[in-house]
């Protein structure tokens, strides 16, 4: 495996190494308001633990780095760490695990004396710390600010400036990406989304969804900040009553089980049959938007999604998508 990028840590005249990259896998923070609104607390804990179990996967987001520190809410199997280091030619990988795991990793770091002491120590050994995270959250920005106030030189090359941090939540939401698509759809005819609306409140949403289901024989309902299939309801033919009143009543009963349906905006859209010939039916492309607006293509993949809309992983390779 040939690396194309690396962080150079040659010492400056003052004896400090130039830079240390620190990666924080704060997956649950990305959708924390959604997780916090779970009606079933056992399911909430399961969701937090499942996200933490994906820490080993996130190591590969750092495959271009030779040396870095990785902060995770859950310990990673040493055998996997050795495999990763050998595969990606990593010379120096330091893994820090917080003592507590609440789901808000950056907050857990702030409350962990051992981890914070180590970060401040790294700040003394290196000219600056380059912090990257799974998501730019308010908790991440608070951690950055705390380190700066402790005398650590910090930069966040992959995070937006504080004034633009709102774009992460807005465009990372179901309603935000729908609005962006509608705006740009007038310019690009090939940029499309299923027919749908953004709603709020269980009662109104149930009425909209019931009408769409009866008319089209299917409907999809999404909470604004769900993820990996959580917060998504998919109904196909014969799965809901045909009469409006009965259909609406059943939808209300289903959505009342979790507080997030009442708390956040909701997207109601047409059920679209996937085309398995294109990326297995669920193609995906990832991009990086720079401060100046330039867009950098990262990779494309096919997503593994079951009939409930639950995400199960990705397939990456040259032949994933047709030419």
Short mmCIF file of C-alpha atoms in Angstrom, two decimals:
data_model
loop_
_atom_site.label_atom_id
_atom_site.label_comp_id
_atom_site.label_asym_id
_atom_site.label_seq_id
_atom_site.Cartn_x
_atom_site.Cartn_y
_atom_site.Cartn_z
CA UNK A 1 0.00 0.00 0.00
CA UNK A 2 1.62 3.25 -1.13
CA UNK A 3 0.94 6.37 0.89
CA UNK A 4 0.56 9.68 -0.89
CA UNK A 5 0.46 11.98 2.11
CA UNK A 6 2.16 12.14 5.47
CA UNK A 7 2.70 14.46 8.39
CA UNK A 8 6.36 15.46 8.71
CA UNK A 9 7.49 15.71 12.32
CA UNK A 10 11.02 17.05 11.96
CA UNK A 11 11.98 19.26 14.89
CA UNK A 12 11.99 23.04 14.65
CA UNK A 13 14.88 25.15 16.01
CA UNK A 14 13.20 25.31 19.45
CA UNK A 15 13.35 21.52 19.82
CA UNK A 16 9.65 20.88 19.29
CA UNK A 17 8.31 18.53 16.66
CA UNK A 18 6.15 20.31 14.12
CA UNK A 19 2.74 18.67 14.32
CA UNK A 20 0.76 15.83 15.90
CA UNK A 21 -2.50 14.71 14.35
CA UNK A 22 -5.22 13.77 16.84
CA UNK A 23 -8.35 11.97 15.65
CA UNK A 24 -11.52 11.88 17.78
CA UNK A 25 -14.20 9.32 16.92
CA UNK A 26 -17.24 11.20 18.27
CA UNK A 27 -19.84 9.33 16.19
CA UNK A 28 -22.75 9.54 18.67
CA UNK A 29 -22.21 13.29 19.10
CA UNK A 30 -23.09 13.75 15.42
CA UNK A 31 -26.72 12.87 16.16
CA UNK A 32 -26.83 13.41 19.92
CA UNK A 33 -30.17 15.29 20.10
CA UNK A 34 -31.74 12.37 18.21
CA UNK A 35 -30.19 9.70 20.47
CA UNK A 36 -31.15 11.70 23.56
CA UNK A 37 -34.80 11.66 22.45
CA UNK A 38 -35.08 7.84 22.34
CA UNK A 39 -38.14 6.69 24.25
CA UNK A 40 -36.57 3.32 25.04
CA UNK A 41 -33.51 3.93 27.25
CA UNK A 42 -32.20 0.40 26.67
CA UNK A 43 -32.32 1.07 22.94
CA UNK A 44 -30.59 4.39 23.54
CA UNK A 45 -27.71 2.66 25.34
CA UNK A 46 -27.53 0.04 22.60
CA UNK A 47 -27.27 2.78 19.95
CA UNK A 48 -24.45 4.53 21.83
CA UNK A 49 -22.56 1.25 22.32
CA UNK A 50 -23.04 0.24 18.68
CA UNK A 51 -21.58 3.56 17.51
CA UNK A 52 -18.61 3.08 19.83
CA UNK A 53 -18.02 -0.37 18.35
CA UNK A 54 -17.34 1.28 14.98
CA UNK A 55 -14.14 2.87 16.30
CA UNK A 56 -11.89 0.35 14.55
CA UNK A 57 -13.52 1.25 11.22
CA UNK A 58 -12.68 4.92 11.72
CA UNK A 59 -8.98 4.13 11.93
CA UNK A 60 -9.04 3.78 8.15
CA UNK A 61 -10.03 7.43 7.80
CA UNK A 62 -6.45 8.07 8.96
CA UNK A 63 -4.81 5.64 6.52
CA UNK A 64 -2.67 8.42 4.99
CA UNK A 65 -1.02 9.30 8.29
CA UNK A 66 2.19 7.66 9.51
CA UNK A 67 1.90 8.93 13.09
CA UNK A 68 -1.19 10.02 15.05
CA UNK A 69 -3.15 9.81 18.28
CA UNK A 70 -6.61 8.23 18.19
CA UNK A 71 -9.23 8.96 20.87
CA UNK A 72 -12.02 6.42 21.16
CA UNK A 73 -14.85 5.63 23.62
CA UNK A 74 -14.05 1.91 23.41
CA UNK A 75 -10.82 -0.10 23.43
CA UNK A 76 -9.80 -1.66 20.10
CA UNK A 77 -8.60 -5.25 19.82
CA UNK A 78 -4.75 -5.20 19.83
CA UNK A 79 -4.68 -7.80 17.03
CA UNK A 80 -6.74 -5.46 14.84
CA UNK A 81 -4.47 -2.55 15.73
CA UNK A 82 -1.41 -4.57 14.67
CA UNK A 83 -3.17 -5.56 11.43
CA UNK A 84 -4.06 -1.93 10.71
CA UNK A 85 -0.55 -0.64 11.44
CA UNK A 86 1.01 -3.24 9.14
CA UNK A 87 -1.52 -2.72 6.35
CA UNK A 88 -1.31 1.09 6.41
CA UNK A 89 2.39 1.33 7.27
CA UNK A 90 1.75 3.28 10.48
CA UNK A 91 4.89 3.91 12.53
CA UNK A 92 3.39 5.44 15.65
CA UNK A 93 -0.24 4.96 16.70
CA UNK A 94 -1.29 6.05 20.18
CA UNK A 95 -4.81 5.09 21.29
CA UNK A 96 -6.49 6.91 24.19
CA UNK A 97 -9.70 5.51 25.68
CA UNK A 98 -11.85 7.64 27.98
CA UNK A 99 -12.75 6.25 31.39
CA UNK A 100 -16.43 7.14 30.95
CA UNK A 101 -18.55 6.60 27.87
CA UNK A 102 -21.71 8.72 27.83
CA UNK A 103 -22.01 9.08 24.06
CA UNK A 104 -20.61 12.62 24.14
CA UNK A 105 -16.96 11.73 23.65
CA UNK A 106 -15.51 15.24 23.57
CA UNK A 107 -17.26 16.03 26.84
CA UNK A 108 -15.96 12.74 28.26
CA UNK A 109 -12.44 13.81 27.22
CA UNK A 110 -12.85 17.14 29.00
CA UNK A 111 -13.87 15.28 32.17
CA UNK A 112 -11.07 12.70 31.89
CA UNK A 113 -8.00 13.97 33.74
CA UNK A 114 -5.68 11.34 32.25
CA UNK A 115 -6.65 11.97 28.62
CA UNK A 116 -6.63 15.76 29.02
CA UNK A 117 -3.22 15.62 30.70
CA UNK A 118 -1.89 13.60 27.76
CA UNK A 119 -3.29 16.05 25.19
CA UNK A 120 -1.73 19.00 27.01
CA UNK A 121 1.55 17.07 27.20
CA UNK A 122 1.40 16.46 23.43
CA UNK A 123 0.81 20.19 23.03
CA UNK A 124 4.13 20.81 24.80
CA UNK A 125 6.01 18.19 22.77
CA UNK A 126 4.71 19.40 19.41
CA UNK A 127 4.51 22.85 17.89
CA UNK A 128 0.79 22.30 17.26
CA UNK A 129 -1.95 19.68 17.45
CA UNK A 130 -4.06 19.10 14.35
CA UNK A 131 -7.43 17.91 15.68
CA UNK A 132 -9.84 16.08 13.38
CA UNK A 133 -13.14 14.50 14.37
CA UNK A 134 -15.87 12.32 12.95
CA UNK A 135 -18.15 15.34 13.30
CA UNK A 136 -17.71 19.02 14.12
CA UNK A 137 -20.05 19.30 17.10
CA UNK A 138 -20.45 21.98 19.81
CA UNK A 139 -18.68 19.55 22.18
CA UNK A 140 -15.73 19.24 19.78
CA UNK A 141 -15.45 23.03 19.45
CA UNK A 142 -15.56 23.33 23.27
CA UNK A 143 -12.69 20.83 23.56
CA UNK A 144 -10.66 22.80 21.00
CA UNK A 145 -11.28 26.04 22.90
CA UNK A 146 -10.32 24.44 26.23
CA UNK A 147 -7.03 23.15 24.81
CA UNK A 148 -6.24 26.58 23.37
CA UNK A 149 -6.94 28.18 26.76
CA UNK A 150 -4.51 25.65 28.27
CA UNK A 151 -1.73 26.99 26.07
CA UNK A 152 -1.91 24.33 23.35
CA UNK A 153 -1.56 25.48 19.74
CA UNK A 154 -4.49 23.82 17.94
CA UNK A 155 -5.70 23.83 14.37
CA UNK A 156 -8.71 22.06 12.88
CA UNK A 157 -8.00 21.68 9.16
CA UNK A 158 -11.08 19.55 8.42
CA UNK A 159 -13.59 21.51 10.50
CA UNK A 160 -15.43 24.67 9.42
CA UNK A 161 -14.79 27.95 11.20
CA UNK A 162 -17.08 28.59 14.17
CA UNK A 163 -19.14 31.06 12.11
CA UNK A 164 -19.82 28.29 9.56
CA UNK A 165 -20.28 25.40 11.99
CA UNK A 166 -24.07 25.54 11.49
CA UNK A 167 -23.60 24.05 8.01
CA UNK A 168 -22.67 20.66 9.54
CA UNK A 169 -26.02 20.17 11.25
CA UNK A 170 -28.10 21.90 8.59
CA UNK A 171 -26.77 20.18 5.48
CA UNK A 172 -26.25 16.96 7.41
CA UNK A 173 -29.98 16.82 8.14
CA UNK A 174 -32.76 15.30 6.04
CA UNK A 175 -34.58 18.63 5.63
CA UNK A 176 -31.37 20.59 4.92
CA UNK A 177 -30.16 18.33 2.12
CA UNK A 178 -33.68 18.32 0.64
CA UNK A 179 -33.72 22.14 0.54
CA UNK A 180 -30.23 22.21 -0.98
CA UNK A 181 -31.30 19.73 -3.66
CA UNK A 182 -34.44 21.71 -4.48
CA UNK A 183 -32.40 24.92 -4.88
CA UNK A 184 -29.73 23.32 -7.07
CA UNK A 185 -32.23 21.14 -8.93
CA UNK A 186 -33.30 24.23 -10.82
CA UNK A 187 -29.74 24.46 -12.15
CA UNK A 188 -28.93 20.77 -12.59
CA UNK A 189 -31.74 18.69 -14.07
CA UNK A 190 -30.00 15.44 -13.07
CA UNK A 191 -30.03 16.32 -9.35
CA UNK A 192 -33.24 14.82 -8.00
CA UNK A 193 -34.87 13.54 -4.83
CA UNK A 194 -38.10 11.59 -4.27
CA UNK A 195 -41.22 13.75 -4.18
CA UNK A 196 -41.85 14.86 -0.61
CA UNK A 197 -42.37 17.58 1.98
CA UNK A 198 -40.87 18.74 5.27
CA UNK A 199 -43.39 18.60 8.11
CA UNK A 200 -43.50 19.01 11.89
CA UNK A 201 -45.55 17.36 14.60
CA UNK A 202 -46.90 13.82 14.71
CA UNK A 203 -50.55 14.62 13.88
CA UNK A 204 -49.88 16.67 10.73
CA UNK A 205 -47.19 14.27 9.57
CA UNK A 206 -49.44 11.25 10.02
CA UNK A 207 -52.11 12.90 7.87
CA UNK A 208 -49.65 13.78 5.10
CA UNK A 209 -48.09 10.31 5.17
CA UNK A 210 -51.47 8.53 5.20
CA UNK A 211 -52.62 10.43 2.11
CA UNK A 212 -49.39 9.66 0.27
CA UNK A 213 -49.52 5.98 1.26
CA UNK A 214 -53.11 5.49 0.09
CA UNK A 215 -52.44 7.33 -3.18
CA UNK A 216 -49.06 5.75 -4.02
CA UNK A 217 -49.08 2.42 -2.20
CA UNK A 218 -46.02 3.28 -0.14
CA UNK A 219 -44.40 6.03 1.92
CA UNK A 220 -41.15 6.86 3.72
CA UNK A 221 -41.02 8.93 6.93
CA UNK A 222 -37.70 10.27 8.25
CA UNK A 223 -36.80 12.22 11.35
CA UNK A 224 -34.46 15.12 10.64
CA UNK A 225 -31.26 13.79 12.24
CA UNK A 226 -31.63 10.01 12.28
CA UNK A 227 -28.73 7.88 11.16
CA UNK A 228 -27.86 4.38 9.96
CA UNK A 229 -31.54 3.53 9.56
CA UNK A 230 -32.65 4.67 13.02
CA UNK A 231 -35.43 7.25 12.76
CA UNK A 232 -36.67 5.94 9.40
CA UNK A 233 -40.06 4.33 8.75
CA UNK A 234 -40.68 2.55 5.44
CA UNK A 235 -44.17 1.31 4.56
CA UNK A 236 -44.94 -0.78 1.47
CA UNK A 237 -48.15 -2.19 0.03
CA UNK A 238 -50.44 -3.97 2.51
CA UNK A 239 -48.39 -2.79 5.52
CA UNK A 240 -50.85 -0.02 6.49
CA UNK A 241 -54.69 0.21 6.42
CA UNK A 242 -56.25 1.45 3.17
CA UNK A 243 -58.76 3.74 4.91
CA UNK A 244 -57.41 7.19 5.76
CA UNK A 245 -58.64 7.36 9.38
CA UNK A 246 -57.26 3.91 10.22
CA UNK A 247 -53.98 4.59 8.43
CA UNK A 248 -53.50 7.93 10.18
CA UNK A 249 -54.32 6.41 13.58
CA UNK A 250 -51.75 3.64 13.15
CA UNK A 251 -49.04 6.09 12.07
CA UNK A 252 -49.73 8.31 15.10
CA UNK A 253 -49.43 5.29 17.42
CA UNK A 254 -46.10 4.27 15.86
CA UNK A 255 -44.54 7.73 16.02
CA UNK A 256 -45.68 8.39 19.60
CA UNK A 257 -43.27 5.70 20.80
CA UNK A 258 -40.28 8.04 20.40
CA UNK A 259 -40.01 11.71 21.39
CA UNK A 260 -37.86 12.66 18.40
CA UNK A 261 -40.87 12.55 16.05
CA UNK A 262 -42.42 15.46 17.96
CA UNK A 263 -39.17 17.27 18.68
CA UNK A 264 -37.58 17.58 15.22
CA UNK A 265 -38.69 18.33 11.63
CA UNK A 266 -39.91 15.32 9.65
CA UNK A 267 -39.53 14.46 5.97
CA UNK A 268 -42.37 12.56 4.27
CA UNK A 269 -41.49 11.29 0.81
CA UNK A 270 -42.44 8.82 -1.90
CA UNK A 271 -41.17 5.26 -1.69
CA UNK A 272 -38.70 4.68 -4.53
CA UNK A 273 -37.78 1.21 -5.78
CA UNK A 274 -33.96 0.96 -5.87
CA UNK A 275 -32.16 -0.10 -9.04
CA UNK A 276 -29.78 -2.92 -7.97
CA UNK A 277 -27.70 -2.49 -11.15
CA UNK A 278 -26.33 0.82 -9.82
CA UNK A 279 -24.17 0.34 -6.74
CA UNK A 280 -26.39 -2.50 -5.52
CA UNK A 281 -29.31 -0.10 -5.41
CA UNK A 282 -27.81 2.31 -2.88
CA UNK A 283 -24.88 4.20 -4.48
CA UNK A 284 -23.12 6.88 -2.48
CA UNK A 285 -20.46 9.52 -3.13
CA UNK A 286 -18.49 11.48 -0.53
CA UNK A 287 -17.10 14.98 -1.02
CA UNK A 288 -15.14 17.53 1.01
CA UNK A 289 -16.21 21.19 0.76
CA UNK A 290 -13.39 23.63 1.42
CA UNK A 291 -13.63 27.06 3.02
CA UNK A 292 -13.47 28.77 -0.38
CA UNK A 293 -16.34 26.65 -1.73
CA UNK A 294 -14.22 24.32 -3.84
CA UNK A 295 -15.42 20.72 -3.71
CA UNK A 296 -12.99 17.80 -3.49
CA UNK A 297 -14.20 14.31 -4.44
CA UNK A 298 -13.19 11.70 -1.85
CA UNK A 299 -14.64 8.34 -2.92
CA UNK A 300 -17.72 6.48 -4.13
CA UNK A 301 -19.19 3.29 -2.77
CA UNK A 302 -22.21 1.03 -2.66
CA UNK A 303 -24.09 0.94 0.64
CA UNK A 304 -25.49 -2.20 2.26
CA UNK A 305 -29.05 -1.37 3.32
CA UNK A 306 -31.77 -3.80 4.42
CA UNK A 307 -35.54 -3.60 3.76
CA UNK A 308 -36.05 -1.47 6.89
CA UNK A 309 -33.58 1.13 5.63
CA UNK A 310 -30.94 0.14 8.18
CA UNK A 311 -27.33 0.74 7.16
CA UNK A 312 -25.01 -2.26 7.38
CA UNK A 313 -21.75 -1.15 5.75
CA UNK A 314 -20.22 -0.17 2.43
CA UNK A 315 -18.66 -1.86 -0.57
CA UNK A 316 -15.68 -0.01 -2.04
CA UNK A 317 -13.79 -0.88 -5.21
CA UNK A 318 -13.30 0.07 -8.84
CA UNK A 319 -16.22 -2.07 -10.03
CA UNK A 320 -18.80 -0.95 -7.46
CA UNK A 321 -20.48 1.47 -9.86
CA UNK A 322 -21.00 0.96 -13.60
CA UNK A 323 -18.74 2.93 -15.96
#
